[in-house]
Amino acid sequence: MRLTLALSVGAAVVIGAAAACGGGPPPPPPQPAVDSTAIRDSIARARADSIARDQARRDSLQRMERIRREREDSLTRIRAETERVRNALANMVHFDFDKSNIRPGQDTQVLEAKLAILQANPNLTIRIVGNCDERGSDEYNLALGQRRANAAKQYLVNRGINANRIMTESRGEEQPLNPAHTEDAWTQNRRDEFSIVSGGDMLKMPSGMGM
Amino acid sequence: MTASRTLTAVGWWVVGVGVAATPLHAQDTVPPAERGVRIGITYTPGARPGMLVLGGPRDGFQDSVRALLRRDLEFSDRFEMISLPGGDTAVLGVSPPADSSSSGPGFVNYGLYQALGAEYSVALTPSDSAFEATLFDVRGETVRRRLRVPHMAVDDPAFRLTVHQVADELVRAATGEPGVAASRLVFVSHGRLYLLDSDGAALTPLTQPGITTFSPAWDDSGSRLAYTILTDGKGRIMVRDLASGTERTVPPTEQGLNYASAFSPDGAVLAFTRSGDEGTDIYAYNLPQDCCLQRLTVGRFSDNLSPTFSPDGRQIAFVSNRPGLTQVYVMARDGTGQELFAPFDYGVTGSSNAPEWSPDGRFLAFHRDVAGFPQVFVMETRSRTVRQLTSAGRNYDPTWAPDSRHLAFVSERTTRRQLWVIDMETGRVRQLTQIGDTRLPAWSPRLSQPTAAASQPHDQ
């Protein structure tokens, strides 16, 4: 009997519950039971969302960091490249005693490298300064230094560089690299020096000139 | 060297009493021979007349004047200077005039001077308000010339010039040609411009340290200098008035590299060298009218530089490398009629540079490479015959003294870059400078008044 009652109560509860679910005259909804599922779901969703957002934020930060790094890397690369180009540009051309002709071989190669750099960097303007050893007339050496600077300029202009991109100067024998009075010193001092006038902040290494 | 050692003996007698105000040549510091001991003289008669500078009372001013006169006479290279070892005042002094009212020396021992080999002698004696320098013609036993030497402070800027002028007049009285003592040289040392008396004393800086100066040149009056200031590959030419010390940039030289200038004899035109993209060429600019820049050479494939005017102002000699190496050319003042001036053997003769026309127009000095060493050459302009003057070491950038027979030049015969003087007639050489790295000398004309250089700051 007790069992039957219990069953019937249970049935009533079940029916009641079924009635509640099935609509009809709405009893006050048995809140606790319904809540637990929905909240769990929503919490899970919220958590997932939050994780996703965090992830997205982290991703974005990482991406930005990566971009920043890449940009930095590329700046470093550009700087390094610029530096290498500048170094290549600073290579000097040397001359025989009392001569201003560009010697075939190493000096021509040095000038070819400068030609490529000037071609790869159209905004670059340079200055060529001609120098002499201490022998020869002091006054004549100013003229000779000028001729040496002009010779290098002419080489580049003949190969298509706009003459306006190359300034020339002479220091004669006034600024020796090596102040000694020896054949070695004289050889070092008979030279063209190259420097950047403008457009040298960011320089591209010409292709085929990996250094 | 024997000659110069004995020659210095009387010099020492004169110098003996402090003449610190007049720094003397190294030769003058030879210690004295023993006093009071008579020894013979080592004078060897030559082509040049003997000159005896007489002693006198020991007085600071007189001693200074006498030392200067004696050295100037010696540096004129026109006399055989006679001296006695130890110098004998009793014999060689000149007694005061017996009659105190008359000026000049009294008893003159011509016989003794003749015995010593002198053809001329010079005495310095007090006169009324000053001193008197007397030149005796020893053979003719007469007084050739008397010159007044005003008494002034030894450190007066005019003192040295005054005495140098007396010396030059004594030379004129004896030989017919004045000496060149009253002249100065300008040159560059370690970038700085200096003035120096022709006897190697009174070194005076003209520009501040830190400014790089180059290729100075005198005008023919000796009152102006042109020189270049080099900065960062640019060269502007300054013209400085020595009396006032004022200077200005020659306007067309504010741009580019301009140097190696030369005044025309009338002082109106400055010819100069300009180097640039178009090469190196000679230009002329009218100074008083401040206009009319004219290009005198058009090099195209050659450089033309280092102009020097003929004394008549009609021609300009210069160097050009149109034959390959630089050689000496000449053109009319307006740039026309360019032709080779100093002959050379193609492929044999070395390059020739730095020409300078002698003040009398007869010669052109330049330096030319001989077996890799520059040497001073002189060309007789009419016959165009070329003569080599130097051979010891490297010798270059010659500049004429006003007498057209002495030349100063840079020499590396002993140490690096000192100025030396050579007498073209006798071949005698002497070292002029003692400071290092001297170069680009330019010898002034005869100077009539002291330049203002002494008032320039001495900031060594």
XYZ file of C-alpha atoms in Angstrom:
671
model
C 0.000 0.000 0.000
C 2.794 2.250 1.013
C 4.570 1.333 -2.106
C 1.484 2.091 -4.197
C 1.129 5.457 -2.554
C 4.693 6.197 -3.070
C 4.339 5.175 -6.702
C 1.247 7.285 -7.125
C 2.914 10.254 -5.495
C 5.819 9.651 -7.703
C 3.484 9.438 -10.675
C 1.763 12.605 -9.628
C 5.072 14.298 -9.406
C 6.002 12.930 -12.750
C 2.648 13.937 -14.194
C 2.924 17.294 -12.506
C 6.289 17.697 -13.962
C 5.071 16.574 -17.305
C 2.187 18.988 -17.049
C 4.588 21.763 -16.203
C 6.659 20.948 -19.212
C 3.895 20.517 -21.513
C 2.393 23.942 -20.921
C -1.115 24.141 -19.723
C -1.967 26.137 -16.711
C 1.503 27.185 -15.601
C 2.467 26.166 -12.163
C 5.299 28.095 -10.771
C 8.221 26.578 -12.562
C 10.465 24.334 -10.564
C 13.345 26.701 -10.893
C 16.349 24.838 -9.469
C 16.118 21.941 -11.838
C 15.905 24.118 -15.006
C 18.620 26.572 -13.896
C 21.470 24.189 -13.419
C 21.582 23.121 -17.052
C 21.225 26.527 -18.659
C 23.691 28.195 -16.392
C 26.176 25.446 -16.875
C 25.818 25.899 -20.567
C 26.056 29.635 -20.463
C 28.974 29.557 -18.120
C 30.711 27.156 -20.379
C 29.955 29.348 -23.322
C 31.094 32.429 -21.498
C 34.236 30.688 -20.472
C 34.848 29.508 -23.961
C 34.188 32.993 -25.243
C 36.528 34.487 -22.726
C 39.179 31.967 -23.537
C 38.662 32.649 -27.179
C 38.878 36.369 -26.601
C 41.976 35.953 -24.509
C 43.365 33.761 -27.172
C 42.457 36.270 -29.807
C 44.014 39.036 -27.771
C 47.103 36.975 -27.200
C 47.159 36.085 -30.860
C 46.779 39.676 -31.815
C 49.492 40.725 -29.388
C 51.721 38.021 -30.717
C 50.919 39.049 -34.212
C 51.698 42.637 -33.409
C 54.839 41.577 -31.641
C 55.728 39.457 -34.617
C 55.070 42.330 -36.965
C 57.024 44.622 -34.704
C 59.855 42.157 -34.636
C 59.670 41.613 -38.312
C 59.659 45.325 -38.841
C 62.568 45.680 -36.461
C 64.335 42.852 -38.172
C 63.783 44.420 -41.499
C 64.959 47.789 -40.154
C 68.034 46.114 -38.786
C 68.409 44.388 -42.070
C 68.017 47.657 -43.920
C 70.432 49.340 -41.575
C 72.917 46.551 -42.007
C 72.412 46.661 -45.726
C 72.822 50.419 -45.756
C 75.965 50.025 -43.749
C 77.306 47.452 -46.182
C 76.488 49.680 -49.123
C 78.147 52.606 -47.411
C 81.230 50.562 -46.804
C 81.282 49.482 -50.416
C 80.852 53.089 -51.424
C 83.775 54.183 -49.265
C 86.236 51.935 -51.055
C 88.927 54.134 -52.544
C 90.368 54.260 -56.012
C 94.142 54.592 -56.279
C 96.418 56.105 -58.891
C 99.914 55.890 -60.297
C 102.343 58.736 -59.616
C 101.322 61.913 -61.443
C 98.522 60.029 -63.211
C 94.760 60.397 -63.132
C 93.646 57.490 -65.314
C 91.489 54.744 -63.768
C 93.582 51.592 -63.819
C 91.917 48.455 -65.146
C 91.488 45.709 -62.573
C 90.793 46.442 -58.957
C 90.153 50.156 -59.370
C 87.716 49.539 -62.203
C 85.918 46.938 -60.057
C 85.669 49.423 -57.219
C 84.076 51.938 -59.574
C 81.753 49.284 -61.075
C 80.477 48.568 -57.556
C 79.793 52.269 -57.085
C 78.023 52.368 -60.423
C 75.714 49.521 -59.319
C 75.035 51.248 -56.009
C 74.192 54.524 -57.707
C 71.881 52.663 -60.082
C 70.137 50.803 -57.239
C 69.709 53.995 -55.215
C 68.472 56.707 -57.527
C 68.266 59.341 -54.794
C 71.878 58.938 -53.771
C 74.316 61.787 -54.420
C 78.000 61.382 -53.710
C 81.183 63.418 -53.447
C 84.526 62.329 -54.881
C 87.624 63.898 -53.343
C 90.923 63.561 -55.217
C 94.195 63.423 -53.296
C 97.902 63.310 -54.143
C 101.131 62.250 -52.560
C 103.501 64.921 -51.325
C 105.791 64.768 -54.328
C 105.215 67.091 -57.207
C 104.467 70.773 -57.097
C 102.138 71.862 -54.292
C 99.980 73.962 -56.603
C 99.973 71.391 -59.383
C 98.799 68.766 -56.905
C 95.542 70.656 -56.383
C 94.962 70.409 -60.127
C 96.017 66.758 -60.172
C 93.664 65.906 -57.286
C 90.861 67.572 -59.199
C 91.725 65.565 -62.287
C 91.633 62.346 -60.259
C 88.209 63.194 -58.857
C 86.997 64.146 -62.330
C 88.338 60.890 -63.797
C 86.243 58.782 -61.427
C 83.222 60.997 -62.002
C 83.624 60.742 -65.759
C 83.787 56.956 -65.517
C 80.430 56.877 -63.717
C 78.839 59.501 -65.960
C 79.954 57.597 -69.038
C 78.118 54.598 -67.636
C 74.876 56.523 -67.369
C 74.911 58.232 -63.982
C 73.552 61.769 -63.983
C 76.470 64.172 -63.559
C 74.447 66.189 -61.040
C 74.593 63.280 -58.634
C 78.371 63.466 -58.312
C 80.258 66.381 -56.759
C 84.027 66.576 -57.063
C 86.703 68.168 -54.917
C 90.466 68.213 -54.663
C 92.580 68.325 -51.548
C 95.891 68.141 -53.423
C 98.561 66.852 -51.090
C 97.080 68.675 -48.100
C 95.369 65.708 -46.441
C 97.538 62.598 -46.609
C 96.094 59.374 -45.196
C 99.573 58.343 -44.212
C 101.916 61.194 -43.300
C 105.086 59.143 -43.741
C 107.533 59.976 -46.516
C 107.798 56.488 -47.981
C 106.781 54.795 -51.187
C 104.062 52.916 -49.251
C 102.633 56.110 -47.833
C 102.676 57.787 -51.234
C 100.836 54.818 -52.765
C 98.123 55.089 -50.103
C 97.850 58.838 -50.478
C 97.292 58.894 -54.249
C 93.556 58.246 -54.019
C 89.948 59.213 -54.629
C 87.749 59.196 -51.534
C 84.002 58.742 -51.866
C 81.396 60.041 -49.448
C 77.616 60.491 -49.377
C 76.196 63.950 -49.915
C 72.468 63.064 -49.632
C 69.974 60.239 -50.055
C 72.088 57.839 -48.067
C 69.788 57.117 -45.085
C 68.487 53.860 -46.519
C 70.541 52.219 -49.198
C 69.730 49.164 -51.249
C 72.413 46.682 -52.036
C 72.319 46.097 -55.747
C 71.414 42.539 -56.699
C 74.407 40.472 -57.521
C 76.492 42.353 -54.995
C 76.060 40.073 -51.973
C 78.682 41.136 -49.544
C 133.723 76.158 -45.136
C 137.040 77.784 -44.227
C 135.974 80.923 -45.955
C 132.745 81.246 -44.081
C 134.371 80.505 -40.728
C 136.956 83.188 -41.118
C 134.388 85.483 -42.569
C 132.372 85.202 -39.437
C 135.162 86.275 -37.148
C 134.580 89.978 -37.460
C 130.908 89.234 -37.309
C 131.490 87.763 -33.901
C 133.465 90.774 -32.785
C 130.453 92.847 -33.631
C 127.998 90.430 -32.201
C 129.952 89.923 -29.011
C 127.988 92.484 -27.058
C 124.350 91.511 -26.660
C 122.352 91.932 -29.790
C 119.670 89.605 -28.594
C 117.084 91.791 -30.244
C 118.388 90.799 -33.630
C 118.439 87.036 -33.848
C 121.356 86.026 -35.932
C 122.177 83.337 -38.365
C 123.747 80.200 -36.970
C 127.054 81.121 -38.555
C 127.318 84.105 -36.310
C 127.619 82.011 -33.214
C 131.073 80.642 -33.995
C 133.170 81.124 -30.844
C 135.871 83.778 -31.002
C 139.468 83.078 -31.684
C 141.865 83.993 -28.914
C 141.895 87.667 -28.156
C 144.949 89.759 -28.664
C 146.720 87.270 -30.862
C 147.436 88.503 -34.344
C 147.220 85.821 -36.944
C 147.227 86.184 -40.671
C 144.130 86.401 -42.732
C 142.953 83.636 -44.999
C 141.449 85.847 -47.613
C 141.743 84.583 -51.147
C 141.147 87.246 -53.745
C 138.344 86.369 -56.100
C 136.181 88.070 -58.610
C 134.241 89.823 -55.909
C 135.655 92.959 -54.289
C 136.877 92.666 -50.718
C 134.671 94.299 -48.106
C 135.822 95.169 -44.631
C 133.326 96.236 -41.995
C 135.217 98.233 -39.421
C 134.809 97.882 -35.701
C 133.974 100.630 -33.312
C 132.937 101.476 -29.805
C 130.936 98.864 -27.966
C 127.503 100.276 -27.783
C 124.273 98.280 -28.017
C 122.746 100.245 -30.843
C 125.923 100.555 -32.882
C 126.690 96.889 -32.416
C 123.225 95.917 -33.610
C 123.435 98.157 -36.639
C 126.918 96.961 -37.492
C 125.935 93.297 -37.180
C 122.930 93.824 -39.402
C 124.879 95.807 -41.978
C 127.640 93.260 -42.091
C 125.277 90.386 -42.575
C 123.279 92.217 -45.210
C 126.474 92.983 -47.116
C 127.497 89.364 -46.872
C 124.065 88.125 -47.984
C 124.223 90.438 -50.994
C 126.827 87.944 -52.286
C 128.577 90.818 -54.050
C 131.606 91.078 -51.781
C 134.302 88.916 -50.348
C 133.814 89.693 -46.693
C 137.145 90.183 -44.959
C 137.618 89.476 -41.337
C 140.425 89.098 -38.888
C 140.311 86.258 -36.436
C 139.557 87.817 -33.113
C 138.905 91.195 -34.642
C 141.392 93.912 -33.720
C 139.645 97.032 -32.574
C 142.815 99.091 -32.225
C 143.769 98.638 -35.834
C 140.385 98.325 -37.476
C 138.469 100.921 -35.531
C 138.077 104.323 -37.049
C 139.252 107.194 -34.927
C 136.810 110.019 -34.391
C 137.360 113.095 -36.520
C 140.194 115.287 -35.351
C 138.043 118.308 -35.858
C 135.007 117.712 -33.669
C 132.891 120.066 -35.745
C 133.103 117.883 -38.829
C 131.172 114.679 -39.026
C 132.359 111.289 -40.189
C 135.498 109.423 -39.362
C 138.831 111.074 -38.939
C 141.944 109.094 -39.778
C 141.318 106.267 -42.219
C 144.075 103.685 -42.570
C 143.641 102.984 -46.262
C 147.055 101.366 -46.489
C 146.146 98.733 -43.949
C 142.784 97.998 -45.559
C 144.484 97.608 -48.910
C 146.959 95.221 -47.342
C 144.036 93.196 -46.025
C 142.645 92.891 -49.521
C 139.751 95.282 -49.101
C 138.414 97.300 -51.961
C 135.669 98.758 -49.830
C 135.233 99.290 -46.163
C 132.306 100.437 -44.114
C 132.488 102.329 -40.844
C 129.738 103.279 -38.473
C 130.405 106.445 -36.512
C 128.332 108.723 -34.317
C 127.255 111.990 -35.864
C 125.181 114.880 -34.521
C 121.862 113.306 -33.683
C 122.346 109.923 -35.204
C 124.949 107.683 -36.744
C 126.630 107.705 -40.045
C 127.516 104.739 -42.177
C 130.427 105.552 -44.456
C 131.542 103.547 -47.435
C 135.218 103.998 -48.248
C 136.686 103.306 -51.632
C 139.894 101.805 -50.311
C 141.790 101.770 -53.603
C 140.733 105.283 -54.489
C 141.334 106.330 -50.876
C 138.131 108.317 -50.878
C 134.771 108.327 -49.231
C 132.260 106.842 -51.665
C 129.047 107.409 -49.757
C 127.770 108.634 -46.380
C 124.382 107.539 -45.093
C 122.573 108.709 -42.012
C 121.283 106.035 -39.639
C 118.724 107.560 -37.285
C 118.950 106.475 -33.703
C 115.937 104.422 -32.768
C 114.953 101.657 -30.416
C 116.294 98.323 -31.569
C 112.842 96.788 -31.100
C 111.170 99.526 -33.145
C 109.370 97.793 -36.054
C 111.087 100.231 -38.406
C 114.575 99.556 -37.076
C 115.472 96.489 -39.113
C 114.006 97.879 -42.313
C 115.899 101.140 -41.859
C 119.218 99.371 -41.413
C 118.444 97.010 -44.305
C 117.815 100.045 -46.497
C 121.167 101.541 -45.474
C 122.819 98.240 -46.365
C 121.097 98.194 -49.747
C 122.311 101.721 -50.432
C 125.854 100.774 -49.456
C 125.673 97.929 -51.948
C 124.415 100.335 -54.578
C 127.218 102.794 -53.815
C 129.822 100.052 -54.202
C 128.418 98.056 -57.112
C 125.862 100.250 -58.833
C 123.056 97.837 -57.947
C 121.159 98.047 -54.681
C 121.036 95.032 -52.391
C 117.876 93.200 -51.419
C 118.090 93.355 -47.649
C 115.045 95.607 -47.388
C 112.629 92.963 -48.586
C 110.618 90.221 -46.970
C 109.358 86.800 -47.804
C 105.936 85.402 -47.216
C 105.467 81.658 -46.998
C 103.277 78.914 -45.557
C 104.285 76.754 -42.620
C 101.882 74.165 -41.218
C 99.066 75.937 -43.011
C 99.901 79.318 -41.493
C 101.097 82.381 -43.381
C 104.334 83.992 -42.160
C 106.443 87.011 -43.013
C 110.203 86.863 -42.691
C 112.947 89.424 -43.269
C 115.277 88.584 -46.129
C 118.042 87.817 -43.622
C 115.945 85.103 -42.004
C 114.992 87.109 -38.911
C 111.804 88.759 -37.636
C 109.493 85.821 -38.262
C 105.935 87.143 -38.006
C 102.725 85.114 -38.326
C 100.107 86.750 -40.521
C 97.184 84.397 -40.022
C 95.673 82.531 -37.109
C 96.455 78.868 -36.539
C 93.792 76.471 -37.743
C 93.271 78.311 -41.020
C 94.906 76.553 -43.967
C 96.522 79.110 -46.224
C 98.043 78.450 -49.625
C 100.056 80.055 -52.418
C 100.667 83.661 -51.280
C 101.707 86.329 -53.795
C 102.906 89.953 -53.523
C 101.766 92.838 -55.605
C 104.510 94.887 -57.225
C 104.305 97.686 -54.684
C 104.867 95.342 -51.763
C 101.762 96.666 -50.053
C 99.294 93.870 -50.785
C 99.266 90.110 -50.533
C 96.945 87.678 -52.238
C 96.621 84.213 -50.756
C 94.198 81.316 -50.672
C 92.305 79.993 -47.679
C 91.508 76.306 -48.129
C 88.400 74.961 -46.394
C 86.608 71.689 -47.153
C 87.803 71.430 -50.694
C 87.022 75.073 -51.423
C 89.657 77.736 -51.939
C 88.909 81.441 -51.745
C 91.476 84.078 -52.544
C 91.989 86.896 -50.067
C 93.670 90.198 -50.853
C 95.213 91.778 -47.787
C 96.386 95.342 -47.492
C 99.461 95.059 -45.311
C 99.503 98.625 -44.037
C 95.938 98.580 -42.732
C 95.664 94.838 -42.149
C 92.266 94.798 -43.858
C 91.431 92.020 -46.256
C 88.607 90.873 -48.448
C 87.671 87.875 -50.532
C 88.041 88.317 -54.268
C 84.334 87.935 -55.153
C 84.474 85.313 -57.935
C 86.583 83.079 -55.704
C 83.854 82.648 -53.098
C 82.851 79.520 -55.025
C 85.061 76.641 -56.039
C 88.728 75.941 -55.602
C 90.845 79.002 -56.454
C 94.572 79.345 -55.853
C 97.995 80.170 -57.353
C 97.291 83.833 -57.992
C 99.458 86.617 -59.404
C 99.030 90.384 -59.497
C 99.606 92.173 -62.758
C 102.483 94.672 -62.418
C 100.036 97.595 -62.408
C 98.169 95.899 -59.567
C 94.849 96.027 -61.385
C 94.398 92.435 -62.423
C 94.593 89.321 -60.343
C 95.204 86.217 -62.404
C 94.436 82.984 -60.607
C 93.901 79.274 -61.046
C 90.541 77.572 -60.651
C 89.954 73.827 -60.444
C 86.581 72.191 -60.868
C 84.509 69.748 -62.864
C 85.691 71.417 -66.039
C 89.336 70.929 -65.123
C 91.884 73.533 -64.111
C 92.217 76.869 -65.893
C 93.488 80.401 -65.482
C 91.138 83.322 -64.908
C 91.677 87.052 -64.572
C 89.722 89.496 -62.446
C 89.836 93.276 -62.374
C 90.360 94.295 -58.743
C 89.817 98.085 -58.757
C 86.721 97.836 -60.932
C 85.587 94.712 -59.134
C 84.435 93.121 -62.316
C 85.162 91.421 -65.516
C 86.047 87.875 -64.643
C 87.713 86.515 -67.736
C 88.714 82.962 -68.498
C 92.149 83.026 -70.100
C 92.652 79.348 -70.859
C 90.183 76.702 -71.965
C 91.802 73.427 -71.126
C 89.207 70.829 -72.090
C 91.639 67.948 -71.914
C 94.499 69.676 -70.140
C 95.131 71.664 -66.989
C 96.476 75.211 -67.067
C 97.685 76.820 -63.874
C 100.200 78.929 -61.917
C 100.165 82.233 -63.857
C 103.039 84.739 -63.571
C 103.081 88.133 -65.289
C 105.996 89.482 -67.261
C 107.211 92.728 -65.618
C 105.892 94.744 -68.574
C 102.471 93.261 -67.871
C 101.952 92.123 -71.429
C 102.454 88.394 -71.044
C 101.579 85.624 -68.656
C 103.691 82.512 -68.276
C 101.949 79.464 -66.838
C 102.165 75.706 -66.830
C 100.032 73.345 -68.855
C 99.964 69.584 -69.149
C 98.796 69.724 -72.757
C 101.977 67.894 -73.836
C 101.337 65.158 -71.245
C 103.531 66.292 -68.389
C 103.278 69.895 -67.244
C 105.561 72.309 -69.106
C 105.968 76.067 -69.157
C 103.829 78.025 -71.646
C 103.316 81.700 -72.317
C 100.391 83.745 -73.587
C 99.363 87.343 -74.035
C 97.661 88.972 -71.075
C 94.243 88.403 -72.677
C 94.869 84.693 -73.150
C 95.663 84.783 -76.857
C 98.784 83.464 -78.559
C 99.444 80.533 -76.251
C 102.720 78.797 -77.019
C 105.410 76.699 -75.443
C 107.873 78.842 -73.493
C 110.549 76.665 -71.891
C 111.820 74.104 -74.386
C 111.790 70.446 -73.429
C 112.505 67.067 -74.957
C 109.322 65.098 -75.337
C 109.492 61.863 -73.367
C 112.780 62.853 -71.766
C 112.331 66.087 -69.836
C 110.478 65.803 -66.543
C 107.451 67.899 -65.647
C 108.038 71.607 -65.055
C 106.094 73.690 -62.574
C 105.731 76.866 -60.530
C 107.128 79.477 -62.967
C 107.998 82.974 -61.778
C 109.156 85.797 -63.996
C 112.178 87.700 -62.678
C 111.517 91.347 -61.753
C 113.855 92.544 -64.535
C 112.094 90.346 -67.073
C 115.239 88.590 -68.219
C 114.613 85.247 -66.580
C 111.936 82.787 -65.740
C 112.522 80.483 -62.775
C 110.659 77.217 -62.334
C 111.282 73.735 -61.042
C 111.625 70.688 -63.213
C 111.786 66.998 -62.379
C 115.213 65.484 -62.910
C 115.260 61.747 -62.262
C 112.281 62.069 -59.953
C 113.706 65.010 -58.016
C 112.492 68.544 -58.606
C 115.321 71.032 -59.238
C 115.341 74.779 -59.667
C 115.860 75.920 -63.263
C 116.229 79.350 -64.782
C 115.425 80.193 -68.375
C 116.816 83.243 -70.109
C 113.591 84.537 -71.621
C 115.037 86.068 -74.783
C 117.214 83.160 -75.885
C 115.083 80.566 -74.091
C 118.170 78.809 -72.836
C 117.548 76.784 -69.718
C 120.002 76.317 -66.888
C 119.741 74.021 -63.865
C 120.660 75.788 -60.611
C 120.308 73.093 -57.953
C 121.123 69.423 -57.705
C 121.266 68.485 -54.017
C 118.087 66.808 -52.820
C 114.639 68.104 -53.747
C 114.431 71.816 -54.579
C 111.270 73.533 -55.740
C 108.954 76.559 -55.871
C 111.587 79.218 -56.599
C 110.807 82.899 -56.067
C 112.868 85.881 -57.194
C 114.496 88.445 -54.966
C 114.050 92.027 -56.226
C 117.584 91.989 -57.672
C 116.690 89.223 -60.173
C 119.794 87.283 -59.160
C 118.839 85.738 -55.820
C 116.153 83.095 -55.550
C 114.496 81.586 -52.514
C 113.163 78.062 -52.862
C 111.962 75.121 -50.820
C 114.675 72.569 -50.260
C 114.853 69.169 -48.662
C 118.646 68.926 -48.961
C 119.113 68.627 -45.211
C 115.796 68.430 -43.416
C 112.319 68.501 -44.815
C 110.971 71.662 -46.368
C 113.108 74.616 -45.397
C 113.591 77.787 -47.383
C 117.023 78.325 -48.897
C 118.443 81.183 -50.894
C 120.697 80.784 -53.902
C 122.679 83.479 -55.657
C 122.519 82.774 -59.356
C 125.787 84.620 -60.027
C 127.994 82.895 -57.478
C 126.014 79.750 -56.825
C 126.254 80.385 -53.096
C 123.404 78.985 -51.027
C 122.260 79.676 -47.487
C 119.454 78.324 -45.375
C 116.854 80.970 -44.675
C 114.330 79.347 -42.332
C 114.633 77.153 -39.288
C 110.968 76.410 -38.631
C 109.530 73.228 -40.064
C 107.405 72.539 -43.117
C 108.003 75.861 -44.842
C 106.761 76.099 -48.402
C 105.233 78.232 -51.159
C 107.559 81.220 -50.664
C 107.022 84.575 -52.351
C 109.738 87.236 -52.181
C 108.569 90.831 -51.936
C 109.815 93.724 -54.028
C 112.084 96.216 -52.235
C 110.095 97.651 -49.360
C 110.121 101.353 -48.633
C 108.164 101.327 -45.417
C 107.627 98.750 -42.733
C 104.594 96.624 -43.366
C 101.948 96.517 -40.706
C 102.793 92.930 -40.056
C 104.450 93.814 -36.791
C 101.114 95.027 -35.477
C 99.472 91.707 -36.192
C 98.835 89.557 -33.166
C 101.790 87.414 -32.158
C 100.034 84.407 -30.804
C 102.438 81.575 -31.292
